[in-house]
Coordinates of C-alpha atoms and ligand atoms in Angstrom, one line a residue:
M1 CA -15.5 12.4 23.6
L2 CA -14.3 9.0 22.5
N3 CA -16.6 6.0 22.9
G4 CA -14.7 3.2 21.2
V5 CA -17.3 2.7 18.4
H6 CA -17.7 2.0 14.7
W7 CA -19.8 4.4 12.7
I8 CA -22.1 2.3 10.6
A9 CA -24.6 4.1 8.4
G10 CA -25.2 7.0 10.8
E11 CA -25.2 4.9 14.0
S12 CA -22.4 4.5 16.6
V13 CA -22.0 0.8 17.2
S14 CA -20.0 -0.9 19.9
G15 CA -18.7 -4.5 20.2
D16 CA -17.1 -6.8 22.7
R17 CA -13.8 -8.0 21.1
L18 CA -11.7 -4.9 21.8
F19 CA -8.2 -3.7 20.9
H20 CA -6.3 -0.7 22.1
A21 CA -3.9 1.9 20.6
N22 CA -0.6 2.5 22.3
N23 CA 1.3 5.7 22.9
P24 CA 4.5 5.2 20.9
V25 CA 6.5 7.6 23.1
T26 CA 5.7 6.1 26.5
G27 CA 4.5 2.6 25.4
E28 CA 1.3 3.2 27.6
R29 CA -1.9 1.5 26.5
L30 CA -4.6 4.1 25.6
E31 CA -8.3 3.9 26.6
P32 CA -10.9 3.3 25.4
G33 CA -10.8 -0.1 23.6
F34 CA -12.1 -0.3 20.1
P35 CA -14.2 -3.1 18.7
E36 CA -13.2 -5.5 16.0
A37 CA -15.9 -5.4 13.3
T38 CA -18.0 -8.6 13.0
T39 CA -19.1 -10.1 9.7
G40 CA -22.7 -8.9 10.5
Q41 CA -21.4 -5.3 11.0
I42 CA -19.5 -5.5 7.7
D43 CA -22.7 -6.7 6.0
S44 CA -24.8 -3.9 7.5
A45 CA -22.3 -1.2 6.3
V46 CA -22.1 -2.7 2.8
A47 CA -25.8 -3.2 2.4
A48 CA -26.5 0.4 3.4
A49 CA -23.9 1.6 0.9
V50 CA -25.3 -0.5 -1.9
A51 CA -28.8 0.9 -1.2
V52 CA -27.3 4.5 -1.5
H53 CA -25.6 3.6 -4.8
E54 CA -28.7 2.1 -6.2
S55 CA -30.8 5.1 -5.2
R56 CA -28.6 7.3 -7.5
V57 CA -28.7 10.0 -4.8
L58 CA -25.0 10.7 -5.1
F59 CA -25.2 11.1 -8.9
P60 CA -25.9 14.9 -9.0
A61 CA -22.7 16.9 -8.7
E62 CA -24.5 19.3 -6.3
A63 CA -25.0 16.5 -3.7
R64 CA -21.3 15.5 -3.8
G65 CA -20.2 19.1 -3.5
R66 CA -22.5 19.7 -0.4
L67 CA -21.1 16.6 1.3
L68 CA -17.4 17.4 0.6
K69 CA -17.8 21.0 1.9
A70 CA -19.7 19.8 5.0
I71 CA -16.9 17.3 5.9
A72 CA -14.3 20.0 5.6
R73 CA -16.3 22.3 7.9
N74 CA -16.8 19.6 10.5
L75 CA -13.2 18.5 10.5
E76 CA -12.0 22.0 11.1
E77 CA -14.3 22.3 14.1
A78 CA -13.1 19.0 15.5
L79 CA -9.4 19.8 15.1
P80 CA -8.7 20.4 18.8
Q81 CA -10.0 16.9 19.9
I82 CA -8.4 15.2 16.9
L83 CA -5.1 16.9 17.6
E84 CA -5.1 16.0 21.3
R85 CA -5.8 12.3 20.6
G86 CA -3.7 12.2 17.5
V87 CA -0.5 13.3 19.3
L88 CA -1.0 10.5 21.9
E89 CA -1.7 7.8 19.3
T90 CA 1.1 8.7 16.8
G91 CA 3.8 10.6 18.6
L92 CA 3.6 13.2 15.8
P93 CA 3.9 16.8 16.9
A94 CA 0.8 19.0 17.1
G95 CA 2.0 21.2 14.3
R96 CA 2.1 18.2 12.0
F97 CA -1.6 17.6 12.7
E98 CA -2.5 21.2 12.0
A99 CA -0.6 21.0 8.7
E100 CA -2.2 17.7 7.7
M101 CA -5.7 19.0 8.6
G102 CA -5.1 22.1 6.4
R103 CA -4.1 19.8 3.5
T104 CA -7.0 17.4 4.1
C105 CA -9.6 20.2 4.2
S106 CA -8.2 22.0 1.2
Q107 CA -8.2 18.7 -0.7
L108 CA -11.9 18.2 0.2
L109 CA -12.7 21.7 -1.0
Q110 CA -10.7 21.3 -4.2
F111 CA -12.7 18.2 -5.0
A112 CA -16.0 20.1 -4.3
E113 CA -14.9 22.8 -6.7
T114 CA -13.8 20.3 -9.4
V115 CA -17.1 18.4 -9.1
S116 CA -19.0 21.6 -9.6
T117 CA -17.4 22.2 -13.0
G118 CA -18.6 18.8 -14.2
L119 CA -15.3 18.4 -16.0
F120 CA -14.6 14.8 -15.1
R121 CA -18.1 13.6 -16.3
E122 CA -17.2 14.6 -19.9
P123 CA -20.3 13.3 -21.7
V124 CA -19.5 12.5 -25.3
M125 CA -22.4 12.4 -27.8
Q126 CA -22.6 11.4 -31.5
S127 CA -25.8 12.2 -33.3
A128 CA -27.6 9.6 -35.3
D129 CA -26.8 9.5 -39.0
L130 CA -29.7 7.6 -40.6
Q131 CA -28.5 8.3 -44.1
R132 CA -25.0 6.8 -43.6
E133 CA -24.1 4.0 -46.1
P134 CA -23.8 1.1 -45.9
L135 CA -25.4 1.2 -42.4
P136 CA -27.0 4.0 -40.5
R137 CA -25.3 5.2 -37.3
P138 CA -27.3 5.2 -34.1
D139 CA -27.5 8.0 -31.6
L140 CA -24.7 7.3 -29.1
R141 CA -24.1 9.1 -25.7
R142 CA -21.5 8.2 -23.2
R143 CA -21.1 9.4 -19.7
M144 CA -19.2 8.4 -16.6
I145 CA -21.0 6.9 -13.6
P146 CA -19.8 6.1 -10.1
L147 CA -18.5 2.6 -9.7
G148 CA -20.4 1.8 -6.5
P149 CA -19.4 1.3 -2.8
V150 CA -15.7 1.8 -2.3
A151 CA -13.7 0.3 0.6
V152 CA -10.9 2.6 1.8
F153 CA -7.7 1.6 3.8
G154 CA -5.6 4.4 5.1
A155 CA -1.9 4.3 6.1
S156 CA -0.6 4.9 9.6
N157 CA 1.9 7.6 8.5
F158 CA -0.7 10.1 7.3
P159 CA -3.5 9.8 9.9
L160 CA -5.5 12.6 8.3
A161 CA -4.4 13.2 4.7
F162 CA -4.4 9.5 3.8
G163 CA -6.8 8.5 6.6
V164 CA -10.6 8.2 7.1
A165 CA -11.3 11.6 5.3
G166 CA -8.1 11.5 3.2
G167 CA -7.5 11.4 -0.5
D168 CA -9.2 8.1 -1.3
T169 CA -12.4 8.9 0.6
A170 CA -12.6 12.5 -0.8
S171 CA -12.0 11.3 -4.4
A172 CA -14.5 8.4 -4.0
F173 CA -17.2 10.8 -2.7
A174 CA -16.3 13.3 -5.5
A175 CA -16.9 10.4 -8.0
G176 CA -20.3 9.8 -6.4
C177 CA -19.5 6.6 -4.5
P178 CA -20.5 5.7 -1.0
V179 CA -17.5 4.8 1.2
I180 CA -16.7 2.3 3.9
V181 CA -13.4 2.9 5.6
K182 CA -11.5 0.3 7.5
G183 CA -9.8 2.4 10.2
H184 CA -6.0 2.0 10.8
P185 CA -5.6 0.2 14.2
A186 CA -2.6 2.3 15.1
H187 CA -4.8 5.4 15.5
P188 CA -8.4 4.2 16.1
G189 CA -9.3 7.3 18.2
V190 CA -8.4 9.7 15.4
C191 CA -10.4 7.4 13.1
E192 CA -13.5 7.6 15.4
L193 CA -13.4 11.4 15.6
V194 CA -13.0 11.8 11.9
G195 CA -15.7 9.2 11.3
E196 CA -18.0 11.2 13.6
A197 CA -17.3 14.4 11.6
I198 CA -18.2 12.6 8.3
T199 CA -21.3 11.0 9.7
S200 CA -22.6 14.4 10.8
A201 CA -21.7 15.9 7.5
V202 CA -23.7 13.2 5.7
E203 CA -26.8 14.2 7.7
E204 CA -26.2 17.9 7.3
A205 CA -25.9 17.4 3.5
G206 CA -29.3 15.7 3.5
L207 CA -27.9 12.4 2.3
P208 CA -28.8 8.9 3.4
S209 CA -26.8 7.5 6.3
G210 CA -25.4 4.6 4.3
T211 CA -23.3 7.1 2.3
F212 CA -20.5 6.5 4.8
S213 CA -19.4 3.9 7.4
L214 CA -16.2 3.4 9.5
I215 CA -15.4 0.0 10.8
H216 CA -12.4 -0.9 13.0
G217 CA -10.3 -4.0 13.0
E218 CA -6.9 -5.0 14.3
S219 CA -6.8 -8.4 12.6
F220 CA -6.5 -8.7 8.8
D221 CA -9.9 -10.5 8.9
V222 CA -11.9 -7.2 8.8
G223 CA -10.0 -5.9 5.7
V224 CA -10.2 -9.2 4.0
G225 CA -13.9 -9.5 4.7
L226 CA -14.6 -6.1 3.4
T227 CA -12.5 -6.6 0.2
S228 CA -14.2 -9.9 -0.4
H229 CA -17.7 -8.6 0.1
A230 CA -19.9 -8.9 -3.0
G231 CA -21.3 -5.4 -2.5
I232 CA -17.9 -3.7 -2.7
S233 CA -17.1 -2.3 -6.2
A234 CA -13.5 -1.0 -5.7
V235 CA -10.8 -0.6 -3.1
G236 CA -8.6 2.5 -2.4
F237 CA -5.5 1.4 -0.4
T238 CA -2.6 3.4 0.9
G239 CA 0.1 1.5 2.8
S240 CA 2.7 -1.1 2.6
Q241 CA 3.5 -3.2 -0.5
A242 CA 2.7 -6.4 1.5
G243 CA -0.7 -5.1 2.5
G244 CA -1.6 -3.7 -0.9
L245 CA -0.6 -6.7 -2.9
S246 CA -2.4 -9.1 -0.5
L247 CA -5.7 -7.2 -0.9
W248 CA -5.1 -6.9 -4.6
R249 CA -4.8 -10.7 -4.9
I250 CA -7.9 -11.3 -2.8
A251 CA -9.9 -8.8 -5.0
A252 CA -8.6 -10.5 -8.2
Q253 CA -9.7 -14.0 -7.0
R254 CA -13.3 -13.0 -6.0
E255 CA -16.1 -14.5 -8.0
V256 CA -16.5 -10.9 -9.4
P257 CA -13.0 -9.4 -9.4
I258 CA -12.8 -5.7 -8.5
P259 CA -10.1 -3.1 -9.0
V260 CA -7.7 -2.3 -6.0
F261 CA -6.0 1.0 -6.4
A262 CA -3.1 0.4 -4.1
E263 CA -0.5 3.2 -3.6
M264 CA 2.3 1.4 -1.9
G265 CA 5.9 2.1 -0.8
S266 CA 8.7 3.2 -3.0
A267 CA 12.5 3.7 -2.7
N268 CA 12.5 7.0 -4.6
P269 CA 16.0 6.9 -6.1
V270 CA 18.0 10.1 -6.3
F271 CA 20.7 10.5 -9.0
V272 CA 23.4 13.0 -8.0
L273 CA 25.6 13.7 -11.1
P274 CA 29.3 14.7 -10.8
E275 CA 29.0 18.4 -11.8
A276 CA 26.2 18.9 -9.3
I277 CA 28.3 17.5 -6.5
N278 CA 31.3 19.6 -7.6
E279 CA 29.2 22.8 -7.7
S280 CA 27.0 22.3 -4.6
G281 CA 27.7 18.9 -3.0
E282 CA 27.3 20.2 0.6
E283 CA 24.0 21.9 -0.1
I284 CA 22.6 18.8 -1.8
A285 CA 23.8 16.5 1.0
A286 CA 22.1 18.7 3.6
G287 CA 18.9 18.7 1.6
L288 CA 19.0 15.0 1.1
A289 CA 19.6 14.3 4.8
A290 CA 16.6 16.6 5.7
S291 CA 14.4 14.7 3.2
V292 CA 15.5 11.3 4.6
L293 CA 14.9 12.5 8.2
L294 CA 11.6 14.3 7.5
G295 CA 8.8 12.7 9.6
V296 CA 11.4 10.1 10.9
G297 CA 11.7 8.8 7.3
Q298 CA 8.0 7.7 7.4
F299 CA 7.0 9.1 4.0
C300 CA 6.3 7.0 0.9
T301 CA 8.5 9.6 -0.9
C302 CA 11.5 9.3 1.4
P303 CA 14.7 9.1 -0.7
G304 CA 15.9 5.5 0.1
I305 CA 18.5 5.1 -2.7
L306 CA 21.2 7.7 -3.7
I307 CA 23.2 7.0 -6.8
L308 CA 26.5 8.8 -7.6
V309 CA 29.7 8.3 -9.6
R310 CA 32.9 7.7 -7.6
D311 CA 35.3 10.6 -8.2
E312 CA 37.5 13.1 -6.4
N313 CA 34.5 14.7 -4.8
S314 CA 32.3 11.7 -3.9
E315 CA 34.0 10.9 -0.6
A316 CA 33.6 14.4 0.7
F317 CA 29.9 14.2 -0.4
K318 CA 29.5 11.0 1.6
A319 CA 31.1 12.6 4.6
S320 CA 28.8 15.6 4.4
L321 CA 25.8 13.3 4.1
S322 CA 26.9 11.2 7.2
R323 CA 27.4 14.4 9.2
E324 CA 24.0 15.8 8.3
L325 CA 22.2 12.5 8.9
F326 CA 23.8 11.7 12.3
Q327 CA 23.5 15.2 13.9
G328 CA 20.9 14.0 16.5
P329 CA 18.3 11.4 17.3
A330 CA 16.0 10.8 14.3
G331 CA 12.8 10.8 16.5
T332 CA 9.9 8.6 17.5
M333 CA 8.3 6.2 15.0
L334 CA 4.6 5.8 14.7
H335 CA 4.1 2.4 16.3
Q336 CA 5.9 -0.7 17.4
G337 CA 5.2 -2.5 14.2
I338 CA 6.8 0.2 12.0
H339 CA 9.7 0.6 14.4
A340 CA 10.4 -3.2 14.4
G341 CA 10.1 -3.3 10.6
Y342 CA 12.6 -0.5 10.2
Q343 CA 15.2 -2.2 12.5
K344 CA 14.7 -5.5 10.6
G345 CA 14.9 -4.0 7.2
L346 CA 18.1 -2.0 8.0
Q347 CA 19.7 -5.1 9.4
E348 CA 18.7 -7.3 6.5
V349 CA 20.1 -5.0 3.9
A350 CA 23.3 -4.3 5.9
E351 CA 23.9 -8.1 6.0
R352 CA 23.7 -8.5 2.2
N353 CA 26.9 -9.4 0.4
G354 CA 28.9 -6.3 -0.5
V355 CA 26.8 -3.8 1.6
E356 CA 28.6 -1.6 4.1
L357 CA 26.8 0.0 7.1
V358 CA 28.5 3.4 6.9
G359 CA 27.0 4.4 10.2
K360 CA 24.0 4.9 12.4
G361 CA 23.0 8.1 14.2
P362 CA 22.4 8.5 17.9
T363 CA 19.1 7.4 19.4
S364 CA 17.1 8.3 22.5
S365 CA 15.4 6.1 25.0
G366 CA 11.8 5.8 23.8
S367 CA 10.5 2.4 22.8
C368 CA 9.8 3.5 19.3
D369 CA 12.7 5.9 18.9
A370 CA 14.8 5.3 15.7
E371 CA 18.4 6.1 14.7
A372 CA 19.2 7.3 11.2
G373 CA 21.1 4.8 9.0
L374 CA 23.5 5.1 6.0
L375 CA 24.4 2.1 3.9
A376 CA 26.6 1.9 0.9
A377 CA 27.1 -0.6 -1.9
D378 CA 28.9 -0.9 -5.2
A379 CA 26.7 -0.4 -8.3
R380 CA 27.6 -4.0 -9.5
R381 CA 26.1 -5.4 -6.3
F382 CA 23.0 -3.2 -6.6
I383 CA 22.4 -4.3 -10.1
D384 CA 22.7 -8.0 -9.2
D385 CA 20.7 -8.0 -5.9
P386 CA 17.1 -7.0 -6.1
V387 CA 16.8 -7.0 -2.3
L388 CA 18.7 -3.8 -2.3
Q389 CA 15.9 -2.0 -4.0
A390 CA 13.3 -2.7 -1.3
E391 CA 11.9 0.2 0.7
I392 CA 13.2 0.4 4.2
F393 CA 10.4 2.4 5.8
G394 CA 12.3 4.8 8.1
P395 CA 15.2 7.3 8.3
S396 CA 17.8 5.5 6.3
T397 CA 19.2 5.6 2.8
L398 CA 21.5 3.4 0.6
L399 CA 24.3 5.0 -1.3
V400 CA 25.0 3.3 -4.6
E401 CA 28.5 4.0 -6.0
C402 CA 29.1 3.7 -9.7
D403 CA 32.4 3.6 -11.7
D404 CA 31.1 6.0 -14.3
L405 CA 28.0 7.5 -15.9
E406 CA 27.6 4.4 -18.1
Q407 CA 27.2 2.3 -15.0
L408 CA 24.9 4.9 -13.5
L409 CA 22.6 4.4 -16.5
Q410 CA 22.7 0.6 -16.0
V411 CA 21.5 1.2 -12.4
A412 CA 18.6 3.4 -13.8
S413 CA 17.8 0.5 -16.2
V414 CA 17.3 -2.1 -13.5
L415 CA 15.1 0.0 -11.2
E416 CA 11.6 -1.4 -10.5
G417 CA 8.6 0.9 -10.6
Q418 CA 8.8 3.9 -8.3
L419 CA 6.6 6.8 -7.2
T420 CA 9.4 9.3 -7.9
A421 CA 12.9 9.7 -9.2
T422 CA 15.1 12.7 -8.6
I423 CA 18.1 14.1 -10.6
H424 CA 20.6 16.6 -9.2
A425 CA 22.6 17.9 -12.1
T426 CA 23.6 21.0 -13.9
E427 CA 21.4 21.8 -16.9
N428 CA 24.2 21.1 -19.4
E429 CA 25.2 17.9 -17.7
L430 CA 21.7 16.5 -17.9
A431 CA 21.3 17.7 -21.5
D432 CA 24.3 15.6 -22.4
H433 CA 22.6 12.5 -20.9
P434 CA 19.1 12.4 -22.3
Q435 CA 19.1 8.6 -21.9
L436 CA 18.9 9.0 -18.1
L437 CA 15.7 10.9 -18.3
A438 CA 14.2 8.5 -20.9
R439 CA 15.0 5.5 -18.7
L440 CA 13.7 7.0 -15.6
E441 CA 10.5 8.3 -17.2
D442 CA 9.6 4.7 -18.0
R443 CA 9.9 3.7 -14.4
V444 CA 8.3 6.4 -12.3
G445 CA 5.2 8.5 -11.7
R446 CA 7.0 11.8 -11.0
L447 CA 10.4 13.2 -12.1
I448 CA 12.1 15.8 -10.0
F449 CA 14.9 18.1 -11.1
N450 CA 17.3 19.6 -8.4
G451 CA 14.7 19.1 -5.7
F452 CA 13.7 16.5 -3.2
P453 CA 10.9 13.9 -3.4
T454 CA 9.2 14.5 0.0
G455 CA 6.3 17.0 -0.1
V456 CA 3.5 16.1 -2.6
E457 CA 1.6 19.1 -3.8
V458 CA -2.2 18.5 -4.1
G459 CA -3.2 19.9 -7.5
E460 CA -4.4 19.3 -11.0
S461 CA -1.1 18.4 -12.5
M462 CA 0.2 16.2 -9.7
H463 CA 0.7 12.5 -10.4
H464 CA 1.2 10.4 -7.3
G465 CA 1.5 6.9 -8.6
G466 CA 3.9 4.9 -10.7
P467 CA 4.5 1.5 -12.4
W468 CA 4.3 -1.7 -10.5
P469 CA 5.1 -2.4 -7.7
A470 CA 4.8 1.3 -6.5
T471 CA 1.1 0.9 -7.3
T472 CA -1.1 -1.8 -8.7
D473 CA -2.0 0.3 -11.8
S474 CA 0.3 3.0 -13.2
R475 CA -2.5 4.8 -15.0
W476 CA -3.9 6.3 -11.8
T477 CA -2.9 8.8 -9.1
S478 CA -4.1 8.9 -5.5
V479 CA -3.3 12.6 -5.1
G480 CA -4.7 15.5 -7.1
M481 CA -8.1 15.9 -8.8
S482 CA -7.7 13.1 -11.3
A483 CA -7.8 10.7 -8.4
L484 CA -11.6 10.7 -8.7
E485 CA -11.3 9.1 -12.2
R486 CA -10.4 5.8 -10.5
F487 CA -13.9 5.4 -9.1
Q488 CA -16.1 6.0 -12.1
R489 CA -16.7 4.1 -15.3
P490 CA -18.1 4.9 -18.8
V491 CA -21.6 3.8 -20.0
C492 CA -22.9 4.3 -23.5
W493 CA -26.6 5.0 -24.1
Q494 CA -27.6 4.0 -27.6
G495 CA -30.8 5.2 -29.5
F496 CA -32.7 6.8 -26.5
P497 CA -35.1 9.6 -27.2
E498 CA -34.4 12.9 -25.4
S499 CA -37.2 12.4 -22.9
L500 CA -35.6 9.2 -21.5
L501 CA -32.0 10.4 -21.3
P502 CA -30.4 11.4 -18.0
E503 CA -29.9 15.1 -17.6
D504 CA -26.2 15.0 -18.2
L505 CA -26.6 13.2 -21.5
S506 CA -29.1 15.6 -22.9
A507 CA -27.5 18.4 -25.1
D508 CA -30.7 20.5 -24.5
S509 CA -31.0 20.1 -20.7
G510 CA -28.9 23.1 -19.8
S511 CA -27.3 21.0 -17.0
G512 CA -24.2 23.2 -17.2
I513 CA -22.0 20.1 -17.5
P514 CA -19.5 20.5 -20.4
F515 CA -20.1 18.0 -23.2
R516 CA -18.7 17.0 -26.6
L517 CA -21.2 16.8 -29.4
D518 CA -20.2 15.5 -32.9
G519 CA -16.6 16.4 -32.3
K520 CA -17.1 19.9 -30.7
W521 CA -16.9 20.8 -27.0
H522 CA -19.7 22.8 -25.5
G523 CA -19.7 24.7 -22.2
R524 CA -16.1 23.8 -21.4
P525 CA -14.4 26.5 -19.3
S526 CA -11.4 28.0 -21.1
I527 CA -8.1 27.1 -19.4
Ligands
NAP1 P1 0.0 -1.1 6.2 O1 0.6 -1.8 7.4 O2 0.0 -1.8 4.9 O3 -1.5 -0.7 6.7 C1 -2.4 -0.1 5.8 C2 -3.8 -0.7 6.1 O4 -3.9 -1.9 5.4 C3 -4.1 -1.0 7.6 O5 -5.5 -0.7 7.8 C4 -3.8 -2.4 7.6 O6 -4.5 -3.1 8.7 C5 -4.3 -3.0 6.3 N1 -3.6 -4.2 5.9 C6 -2.3 -4.3 5.8 N2 -2.0 -5.6 5.4 C7 -3.2 -6.2 5.3 C8 -3.5 -7.5 4.9 N3 -2.6 -8.5 4.5 N4 -4.8 -7.9 4.9 C9 -5.8 -7.0 5.2 N5 -5.5 -5.7 5.6 C10 -4.2 -5.3 5.6 O7 0.7 0.3 6.0 P2 1.3 1.3 7.1 O8 2.4 0.7 7.8 O9 0.2 1.9 7.9 O10 1.9 2.5 6.2 C11 3.2 2.6 5.8 C12 3.4 2.2 4.4 O11 2.5 2.9 3.6 C13 4.8 2.5 3.9 O12 5.3 1.4 3.1 C14 4.6 3.7 3.0 O13 5.6 3.8 2.0 C15 3.3 3.4 2.5 N6 2.6 4.7 2.0 C16 2.4 4.9 0.7 C17 1.8 6.1 0.3 C18 1.5 6.3 -1.2 O14 0.8 7.2 -1.5 N7 2.0 5.5 -2.1 C19 1.4 7.0 1.2 C20 1.7 6.8 2.6 C21 2.3 5.6 2.9 P3 -3.7 -3.8 9.9 O15 -2.8 -2.7 10.4 O16 -4.7 -4.3 10.7 O17 -2.9 -4.8 9.2

């Protein structure tokens, strides 16, 4: 049952300044109200998290694994309630919640498995060399330690997989950090239920209650207060560019600046080369339209820009794309804010000089229902007008028409940082244009050949990130096991005797953690 509460260090905590979620299909206000966190409540959550970090209780891999597995177990049990409330708060179909829950739990279990191998701790040791000339070398041992309490902000479009128990929380726990989540105000009920599942898991794993807190807030004040708090060591953010950059600026201006790992929006350009259109234009158009419409265009990997060369097949391709995009209503968007932002973004780009609104699809009557949109612009305009590169979050795409492949390369060269870029081409055609791959590789986190950008596999080789402004730091990913590397840092221990070293820095301890000693790996599983 929902009570409209925060979960602060194991306790359910209420408040008097309440906000409500709305049903995006009917517009109806949903009960109960949820409290806006006060400064005192933020302080309590952070103080409890700092105490957990200082106690080192999350340092052993075993404790982290226990917690991650317990969360997955509890979430699966809570699925019926989460699903029932989630459908009301988001308008997403029940099947989407089931799929997202599968992904969320599998992600938690993959992190538990990864943590148990000790792979990401990678202690590196160099024995002392007292005979070295001209100076002796001291004994040096380096290990990774958790950064400290992490503040997590989830996005509205993935209420589970990028929500309270999503990738940022799972990877921060896997790195050994306590977590404080600022719940998304569009789905506070889902946040409370997931928060309850994590709170119980913390207790079942025998860990101190300050390991996890969930606080709600509808105003920016709560997120700003959390990010500015001296006890917070890092921020994991998934959401809009405006939100991510705003928190990143606040974190950089603190007395002690901290990293903000913000994974933000992206326009995900798709290059469709002439031979590919000639060979399978209809099929590519159908696939692209499905990718644009998936989840009513509310994916950070939605293909928002399509680049092609004008030739004898390009008009037919454009016609196929319009037909596929405008077959029916695009669906209900997640909330009023996203719906209004989509309408505004589409209109702003359509009004830019040289942009044509090719068409809009049919709509239905719900207050958050969206229609698909197709815009077109000449490549020259696109190159000269940076506004055309902005993500329009919703089911629309901009077709950029080039005179030739040389101009298509120029378009690739002006692109800002992106999560993904996709190329549709025949193998020979792309082999003849290696510059395209080189230019794109410098601008994206993931390159896709003859596929579509939506659908991000969770796994060891995935990279879900990309150069600024797709993220605040292109070296990191928010999806896949390496996401945990964001929340740890190296420390070197110099000259300590065996008896004073932590277990994972002792070559003799038999801790089972793989380590590198004087240039050789020990105990590393063969791949
Ligand atoms: P959002 O509006 O930025 O919200 C994300 C969270 O940040 C919310 O809790 C929000 O709280 C908070 N927030 C936003 N601006 C803030 C500010 N100035 N100060 C303090 N807190 C702030 O994002 P969304 O609309 O939920 O999600 C859609 C966006 O996320 C799209 O642009 C999409 O491309 C992106 N996204 C990216 C990824 C990725 O992996 N890169 C994945 C999914 C989604 P309030 O609502 O209270 O403002």
